[in-house]
Short mmCIF file of C-alpha atoms and ligand atoms in Angstrom, two decimals:
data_model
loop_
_atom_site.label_atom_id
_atom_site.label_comp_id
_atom_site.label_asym_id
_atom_site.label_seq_id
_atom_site.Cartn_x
_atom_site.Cartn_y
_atom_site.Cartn_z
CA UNK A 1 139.98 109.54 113.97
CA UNK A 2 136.61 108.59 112.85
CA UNK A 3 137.79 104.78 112.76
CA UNK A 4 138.87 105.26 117.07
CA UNK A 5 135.16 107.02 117.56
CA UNK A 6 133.61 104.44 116.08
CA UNK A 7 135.01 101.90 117.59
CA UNK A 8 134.64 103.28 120.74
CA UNK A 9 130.59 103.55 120.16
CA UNK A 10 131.37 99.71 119.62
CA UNK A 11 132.92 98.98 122.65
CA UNK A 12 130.28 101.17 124.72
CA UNK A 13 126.93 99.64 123.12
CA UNK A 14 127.87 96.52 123.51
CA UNK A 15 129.30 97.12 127.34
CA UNK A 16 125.98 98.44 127.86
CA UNK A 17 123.72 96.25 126.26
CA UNK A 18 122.24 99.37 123.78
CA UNK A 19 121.10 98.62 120.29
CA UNK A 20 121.57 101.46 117.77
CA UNK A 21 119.59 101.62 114.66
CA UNK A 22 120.13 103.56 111.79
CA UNK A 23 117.87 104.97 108.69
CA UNK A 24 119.82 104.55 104.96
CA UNK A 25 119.06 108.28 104.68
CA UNK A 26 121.59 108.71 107.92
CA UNK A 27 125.64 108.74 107.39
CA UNK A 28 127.52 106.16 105.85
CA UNK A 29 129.96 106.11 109.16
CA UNK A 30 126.66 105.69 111.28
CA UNK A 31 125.55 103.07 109.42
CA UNK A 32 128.59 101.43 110.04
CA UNK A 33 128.37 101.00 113.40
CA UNK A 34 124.22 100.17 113.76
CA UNK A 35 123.23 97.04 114.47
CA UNK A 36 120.24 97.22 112.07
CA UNK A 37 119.75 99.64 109.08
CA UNK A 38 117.19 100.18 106.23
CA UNK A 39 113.84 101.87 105.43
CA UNK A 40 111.35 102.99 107.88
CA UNK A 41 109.44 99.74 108.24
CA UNK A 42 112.35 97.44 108.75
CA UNK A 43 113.45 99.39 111.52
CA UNK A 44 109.76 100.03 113.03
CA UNK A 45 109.96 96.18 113.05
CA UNK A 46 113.69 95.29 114.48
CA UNK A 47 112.96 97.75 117.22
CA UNK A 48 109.98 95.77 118.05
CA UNK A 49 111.81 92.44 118.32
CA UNK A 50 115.15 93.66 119.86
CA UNK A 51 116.11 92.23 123.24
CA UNK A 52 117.81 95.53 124.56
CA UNK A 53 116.39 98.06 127.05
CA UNK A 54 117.43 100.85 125.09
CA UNK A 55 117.35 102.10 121.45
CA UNK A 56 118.86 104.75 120.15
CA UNK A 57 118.06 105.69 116.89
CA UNK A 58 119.36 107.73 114.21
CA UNK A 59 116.90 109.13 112.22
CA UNK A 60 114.04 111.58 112.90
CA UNK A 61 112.12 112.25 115.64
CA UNK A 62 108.81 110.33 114.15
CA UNK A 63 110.95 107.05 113.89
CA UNK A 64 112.23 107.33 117.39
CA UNK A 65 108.57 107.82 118.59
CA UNK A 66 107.28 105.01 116.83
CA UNK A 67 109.87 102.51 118.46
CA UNK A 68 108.66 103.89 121.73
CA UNK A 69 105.13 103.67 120.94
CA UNK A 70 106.33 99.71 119.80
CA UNK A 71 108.02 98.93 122.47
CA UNK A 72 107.13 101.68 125.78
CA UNK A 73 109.14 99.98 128.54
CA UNK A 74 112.10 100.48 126.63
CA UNK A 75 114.30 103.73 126.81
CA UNK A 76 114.19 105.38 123.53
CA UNK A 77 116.87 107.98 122.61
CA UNK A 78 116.82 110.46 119.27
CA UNK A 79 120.17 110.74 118.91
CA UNK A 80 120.09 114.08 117.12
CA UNK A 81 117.31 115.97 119.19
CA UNK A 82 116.79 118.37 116.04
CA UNK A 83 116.00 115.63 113.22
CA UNK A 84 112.41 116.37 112.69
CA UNK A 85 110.19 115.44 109.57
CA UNK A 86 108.95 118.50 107.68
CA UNK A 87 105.95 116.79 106.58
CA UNK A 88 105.40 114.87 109.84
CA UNK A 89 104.68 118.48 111.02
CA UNK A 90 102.36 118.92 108.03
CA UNK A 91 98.65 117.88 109.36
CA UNK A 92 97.82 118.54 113.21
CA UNK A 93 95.44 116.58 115.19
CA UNK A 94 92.61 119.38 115.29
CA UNK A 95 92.92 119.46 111.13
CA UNK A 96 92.52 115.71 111.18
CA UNK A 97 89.62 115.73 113.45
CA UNK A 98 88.25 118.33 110.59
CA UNK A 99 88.91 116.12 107.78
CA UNK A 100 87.03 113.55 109.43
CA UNK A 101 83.99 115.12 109.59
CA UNK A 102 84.42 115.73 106.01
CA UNK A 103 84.61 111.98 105.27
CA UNK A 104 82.79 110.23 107.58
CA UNK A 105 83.11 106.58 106.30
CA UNK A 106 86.56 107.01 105.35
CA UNK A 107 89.33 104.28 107.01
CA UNK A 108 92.16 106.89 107.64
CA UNK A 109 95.62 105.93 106.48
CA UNK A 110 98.43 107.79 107.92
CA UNK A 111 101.84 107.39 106.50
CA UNK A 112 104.24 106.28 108.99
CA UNK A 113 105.71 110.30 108.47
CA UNK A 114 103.30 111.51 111.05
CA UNK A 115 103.49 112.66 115.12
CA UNK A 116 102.18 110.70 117.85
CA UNK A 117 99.69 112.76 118.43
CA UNK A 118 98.04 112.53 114.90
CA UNK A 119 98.59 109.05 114.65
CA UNK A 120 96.47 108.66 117.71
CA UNK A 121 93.16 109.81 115.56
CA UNK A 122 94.44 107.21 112.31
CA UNK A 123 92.96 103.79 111.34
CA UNK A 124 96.55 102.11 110.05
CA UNK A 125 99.85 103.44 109.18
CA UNK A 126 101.63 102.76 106.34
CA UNK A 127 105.57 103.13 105.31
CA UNK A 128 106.45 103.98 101.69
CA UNK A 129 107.32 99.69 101.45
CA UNK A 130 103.92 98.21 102.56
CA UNK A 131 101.30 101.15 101.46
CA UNK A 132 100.18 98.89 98.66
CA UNK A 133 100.00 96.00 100.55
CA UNK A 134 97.81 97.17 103.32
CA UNK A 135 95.71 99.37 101.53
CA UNK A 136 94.48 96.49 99.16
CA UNK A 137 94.09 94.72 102.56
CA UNK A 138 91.57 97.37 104.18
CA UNK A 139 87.86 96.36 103.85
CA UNK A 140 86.30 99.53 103.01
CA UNK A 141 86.96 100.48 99.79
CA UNK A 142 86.86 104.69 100.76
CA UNK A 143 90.51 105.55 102.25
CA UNK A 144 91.80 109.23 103.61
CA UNK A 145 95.53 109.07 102.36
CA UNK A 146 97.35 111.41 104.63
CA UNK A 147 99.56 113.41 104.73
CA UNK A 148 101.76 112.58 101.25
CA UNK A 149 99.64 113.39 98.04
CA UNK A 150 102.09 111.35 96.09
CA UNK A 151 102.35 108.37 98.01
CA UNK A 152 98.76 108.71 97.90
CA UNK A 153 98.58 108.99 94.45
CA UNK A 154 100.66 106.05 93.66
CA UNK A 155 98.52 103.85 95.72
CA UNK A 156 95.41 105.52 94.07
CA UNK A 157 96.78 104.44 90.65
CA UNK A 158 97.80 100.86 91.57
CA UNK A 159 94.26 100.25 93.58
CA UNK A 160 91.69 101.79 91.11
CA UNK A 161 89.37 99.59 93.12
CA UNK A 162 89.93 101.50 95.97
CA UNK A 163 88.50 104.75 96.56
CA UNK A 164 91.68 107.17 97.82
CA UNK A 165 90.79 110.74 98.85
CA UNK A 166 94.14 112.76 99.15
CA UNK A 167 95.19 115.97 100.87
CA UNK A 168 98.16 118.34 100.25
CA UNK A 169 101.25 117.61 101.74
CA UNK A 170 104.26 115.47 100.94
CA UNK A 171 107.83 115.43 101.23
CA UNK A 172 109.74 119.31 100.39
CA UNK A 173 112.80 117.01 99.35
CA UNK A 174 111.32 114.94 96.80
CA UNK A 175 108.34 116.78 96.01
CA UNK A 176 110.97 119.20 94.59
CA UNK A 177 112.40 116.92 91.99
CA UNK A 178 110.79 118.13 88.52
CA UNK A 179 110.02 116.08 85.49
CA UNK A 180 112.57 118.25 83.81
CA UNK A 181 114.80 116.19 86.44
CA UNK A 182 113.89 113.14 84.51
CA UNK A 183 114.52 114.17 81.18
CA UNK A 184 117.91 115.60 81.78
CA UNK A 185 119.20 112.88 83.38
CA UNK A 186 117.83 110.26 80.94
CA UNK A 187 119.19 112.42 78.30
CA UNK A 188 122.82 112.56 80.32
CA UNK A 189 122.45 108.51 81.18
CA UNK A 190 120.44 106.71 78.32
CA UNK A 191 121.27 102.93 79.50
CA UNK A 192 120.04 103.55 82.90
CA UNK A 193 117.68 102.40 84.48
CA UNK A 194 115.46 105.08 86.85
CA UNK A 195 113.95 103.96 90.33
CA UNK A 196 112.18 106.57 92.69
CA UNK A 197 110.91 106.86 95.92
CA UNK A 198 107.34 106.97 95.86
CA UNK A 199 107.25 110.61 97.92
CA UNK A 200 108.35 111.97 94.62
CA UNK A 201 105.39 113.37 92.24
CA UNK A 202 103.84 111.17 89.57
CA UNK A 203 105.24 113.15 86.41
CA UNK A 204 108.66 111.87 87.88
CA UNK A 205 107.14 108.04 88.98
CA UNK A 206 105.44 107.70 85.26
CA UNK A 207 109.10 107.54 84.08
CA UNK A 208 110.47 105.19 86.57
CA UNK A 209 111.26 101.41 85.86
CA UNK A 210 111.08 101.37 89.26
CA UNK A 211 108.74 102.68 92.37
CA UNK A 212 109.79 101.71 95.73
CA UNK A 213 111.31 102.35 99.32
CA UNK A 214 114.08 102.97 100.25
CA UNK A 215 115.47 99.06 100.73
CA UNK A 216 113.31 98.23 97.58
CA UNK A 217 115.27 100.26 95.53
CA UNK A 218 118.73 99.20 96.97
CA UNK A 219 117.83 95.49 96.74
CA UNK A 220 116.38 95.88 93.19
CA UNK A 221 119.79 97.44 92.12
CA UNK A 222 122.07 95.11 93.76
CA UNK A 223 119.41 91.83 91.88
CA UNK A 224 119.12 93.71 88.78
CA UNK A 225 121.80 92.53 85.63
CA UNK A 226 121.74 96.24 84.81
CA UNK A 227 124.77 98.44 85.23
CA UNK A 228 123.27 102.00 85.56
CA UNK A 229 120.53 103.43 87.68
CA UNK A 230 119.60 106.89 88.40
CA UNK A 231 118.36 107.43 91.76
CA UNK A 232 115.33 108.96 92.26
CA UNK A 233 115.60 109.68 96.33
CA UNK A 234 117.30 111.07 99.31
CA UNK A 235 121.11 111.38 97.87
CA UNK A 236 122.85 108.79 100.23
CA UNK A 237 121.23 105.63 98.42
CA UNK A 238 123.13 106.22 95.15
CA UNK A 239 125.83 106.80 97.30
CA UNK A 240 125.68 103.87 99.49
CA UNK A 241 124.72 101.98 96.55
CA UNK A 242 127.77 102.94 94.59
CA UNK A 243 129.94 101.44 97.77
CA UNK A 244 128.25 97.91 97.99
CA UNK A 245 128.24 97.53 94.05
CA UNK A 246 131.44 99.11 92.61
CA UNK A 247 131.30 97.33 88.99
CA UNK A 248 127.24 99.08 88.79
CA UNK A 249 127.20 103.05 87.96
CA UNK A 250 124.69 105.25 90.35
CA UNK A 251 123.52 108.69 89.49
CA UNK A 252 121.69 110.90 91.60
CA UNK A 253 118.25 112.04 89.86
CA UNK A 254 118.77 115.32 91.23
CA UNK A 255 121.95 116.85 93.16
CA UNK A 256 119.08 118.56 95.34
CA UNK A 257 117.75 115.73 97.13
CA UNK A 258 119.15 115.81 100.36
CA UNK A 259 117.33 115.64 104.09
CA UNK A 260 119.36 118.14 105.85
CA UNK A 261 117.21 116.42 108.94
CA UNK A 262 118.45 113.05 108.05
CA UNK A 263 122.17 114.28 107.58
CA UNK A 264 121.55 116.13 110.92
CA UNK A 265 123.23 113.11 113.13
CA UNK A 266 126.73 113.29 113.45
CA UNK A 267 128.84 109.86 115.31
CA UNK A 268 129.48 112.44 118.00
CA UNK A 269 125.96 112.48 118.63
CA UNK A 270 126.02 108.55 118.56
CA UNK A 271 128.82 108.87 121.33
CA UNK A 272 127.04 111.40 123.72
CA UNK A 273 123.99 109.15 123.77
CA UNK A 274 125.76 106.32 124.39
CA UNK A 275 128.00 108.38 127.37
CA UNK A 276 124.29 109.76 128.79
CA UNK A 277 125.49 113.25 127.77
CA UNK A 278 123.30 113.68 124.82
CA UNK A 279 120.59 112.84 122.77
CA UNK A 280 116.52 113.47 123.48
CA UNK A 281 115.01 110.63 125.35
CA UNK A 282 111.30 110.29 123.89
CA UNK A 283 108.39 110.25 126.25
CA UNK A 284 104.97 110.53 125.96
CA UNK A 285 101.78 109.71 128.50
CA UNK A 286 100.64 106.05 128.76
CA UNK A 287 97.25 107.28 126.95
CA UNK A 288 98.78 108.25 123.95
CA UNK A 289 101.05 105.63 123.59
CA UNK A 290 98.22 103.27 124.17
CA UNK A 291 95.78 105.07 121.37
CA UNK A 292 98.94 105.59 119.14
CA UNK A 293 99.43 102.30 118.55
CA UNK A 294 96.54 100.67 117.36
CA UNK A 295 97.35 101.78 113.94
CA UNK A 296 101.00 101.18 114.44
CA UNK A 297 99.49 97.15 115.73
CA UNK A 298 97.53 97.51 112.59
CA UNK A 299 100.17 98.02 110.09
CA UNK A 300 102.44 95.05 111.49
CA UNK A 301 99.45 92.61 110.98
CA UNK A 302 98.72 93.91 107.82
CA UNK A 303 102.11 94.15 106.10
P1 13P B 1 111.23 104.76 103.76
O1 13P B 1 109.86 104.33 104.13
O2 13P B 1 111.61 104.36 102.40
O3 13P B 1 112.19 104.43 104.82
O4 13P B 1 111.19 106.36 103.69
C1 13P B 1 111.18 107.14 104.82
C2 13P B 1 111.40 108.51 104.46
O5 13P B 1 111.44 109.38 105.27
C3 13P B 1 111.54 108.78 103.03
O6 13P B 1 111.71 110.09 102.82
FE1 SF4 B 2 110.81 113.62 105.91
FE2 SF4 B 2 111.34 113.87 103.32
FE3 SF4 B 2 113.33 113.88 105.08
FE4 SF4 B 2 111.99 111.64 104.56
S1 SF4 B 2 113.27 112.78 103.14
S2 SF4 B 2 112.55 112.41 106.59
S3 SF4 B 2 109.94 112.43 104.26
S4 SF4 B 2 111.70 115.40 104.89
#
């Protein structure tokens, strides 16, 4: 059954020329069928290049906005119209506006997690792969880290040069995991090696032999000799990880770290886009798209 959906979703997207792109957070089954996969980055920057008129992708709604923002003559489809980013939400535009006040000669650095409409009043974005890398590019040395206090903080402890002002917010999901986390699992799985996701807090990142995104983490486990890892983010990496490298163990860091946003997007949802009977089509006005992307511009030349 889900074999004959799937490859009907093949047979449509190519019969209609429609590229479908898929975060690693999302279903295995849907990332069996997208023609591109990986972090948040990777796809911001495959959507940019693809030849197709239209995108759908499965993810959440900030990652569908920022392909439009990339690439606005194209039709850009959310293929489950619910997946939003709790901490997208987290900072509104008037707040930001605020903040800026507060720190006048600050270069504001918005991770990629953000709406349109904030993004439009940020310097340069960021993904959790390329926030060291740009923000050791940015002139000024004063940066407004917003809105995950623990990316933030990890790029405030690998720049000390840099001066990083964070604000609260971050991710619920791995925000949640607790140092006791750590411990327990180290305890349960003393040959393996830890890598995190840098959205989870610095008590768990000071343990980890590894800090990274998403496809960082995959690719260091699939290079590394080792033969355990305990994954420190969203639950489908160990899982997907434990598929492409069956002689390697993979244990979640915590049992809890699941985006019910990301798991939100179901292949029926995949084939109602594709049939025009689902789906939310993203549009915004010209303007914003226009003042949206300059830090969107920013962070491709940069990273
Ligand atoms: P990546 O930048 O690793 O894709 O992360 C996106 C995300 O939402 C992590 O929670
Ligand atoms: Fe947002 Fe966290 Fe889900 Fe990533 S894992 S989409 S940051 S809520």
């Amino acid at each position: 059954m889900i074999k004959d959906l799937q490859a009907e979703i093949l047979r449509l997207k190519k019969e209609k020329n429609i590229t479908i792109l898929a975060h690693s957070y999302v279903a295995e089954e849907i990332q069996e069928i997208a023609d591109y996969t990986g972090d948040s980055f990777k796809l911001s920057q495959l959507a940019q290049q693809d030849k197709n008129d239209t995108l759908i992708m499965c993810g959440v709604h900030f990652m569908a906005e920022t392909c439009k923002i990339l690439s606005p003559e194209k039709k850009v489809i959310l293929s489950s119209p619910c997946a939003g980013c709790p901490m997208a939400e987290q900072v509104s535009a008037d707040e930001l506006i605020e903040l800026k006040k507060q720190y006048p000669d600050y270069t504001v650095v918005a991770y990629i997690n953000t709406t349109a409409a904030l993004k439009e009043h940020c310097d340069v974005c960021v993904t959790s792969s390329s926030a060291l890398e740009i923000c050791s590019k940015i002139e000024n040395k004063n940066i407004l880290f917003i809105p995950d206090c623990n990316l933030g903080a990890f790029v405030k402890e690998k720049l000390p040069e840099k001066n990083v002002q964070l604000i609260n917010g971050g991710c619920p999901v791995h925000a949640a995991v607790k140092e006791q986390a750590v411990l327990d699992a180290k305890a349960a799985h003393p040959d393996a090696l830890l890598l995190v996701h840098p959205e989870c807090k610095p008590e768990v990142c000071k343990h980890a032999d590894y800090i990274g995104s998403t496809s960082g983490i995959v690719d260091y486990a699939v290079k590394s000799d080792a033969k355990e890892f305990i994954i420190g983010t969203e639950i489908s990496i160990a899982e997907h990880l434990q598929y492409i490298c069956p002689d390697k163990k993979f244990y979640p860091l915590s049992k809890n770290l699941i985006c019910a946003d990301m798991k939100s997007t179901t292949l029926v949802d995949v084939y109602n886009c594709l049939t025009g009977n689902g789906g939310l089509e993203i549009n915004m006005p010209d303007e914003q798209i226009k003042r949206a992307s300059v830090c969107i511009d920013k962070m491709l030349e940069l990273g």
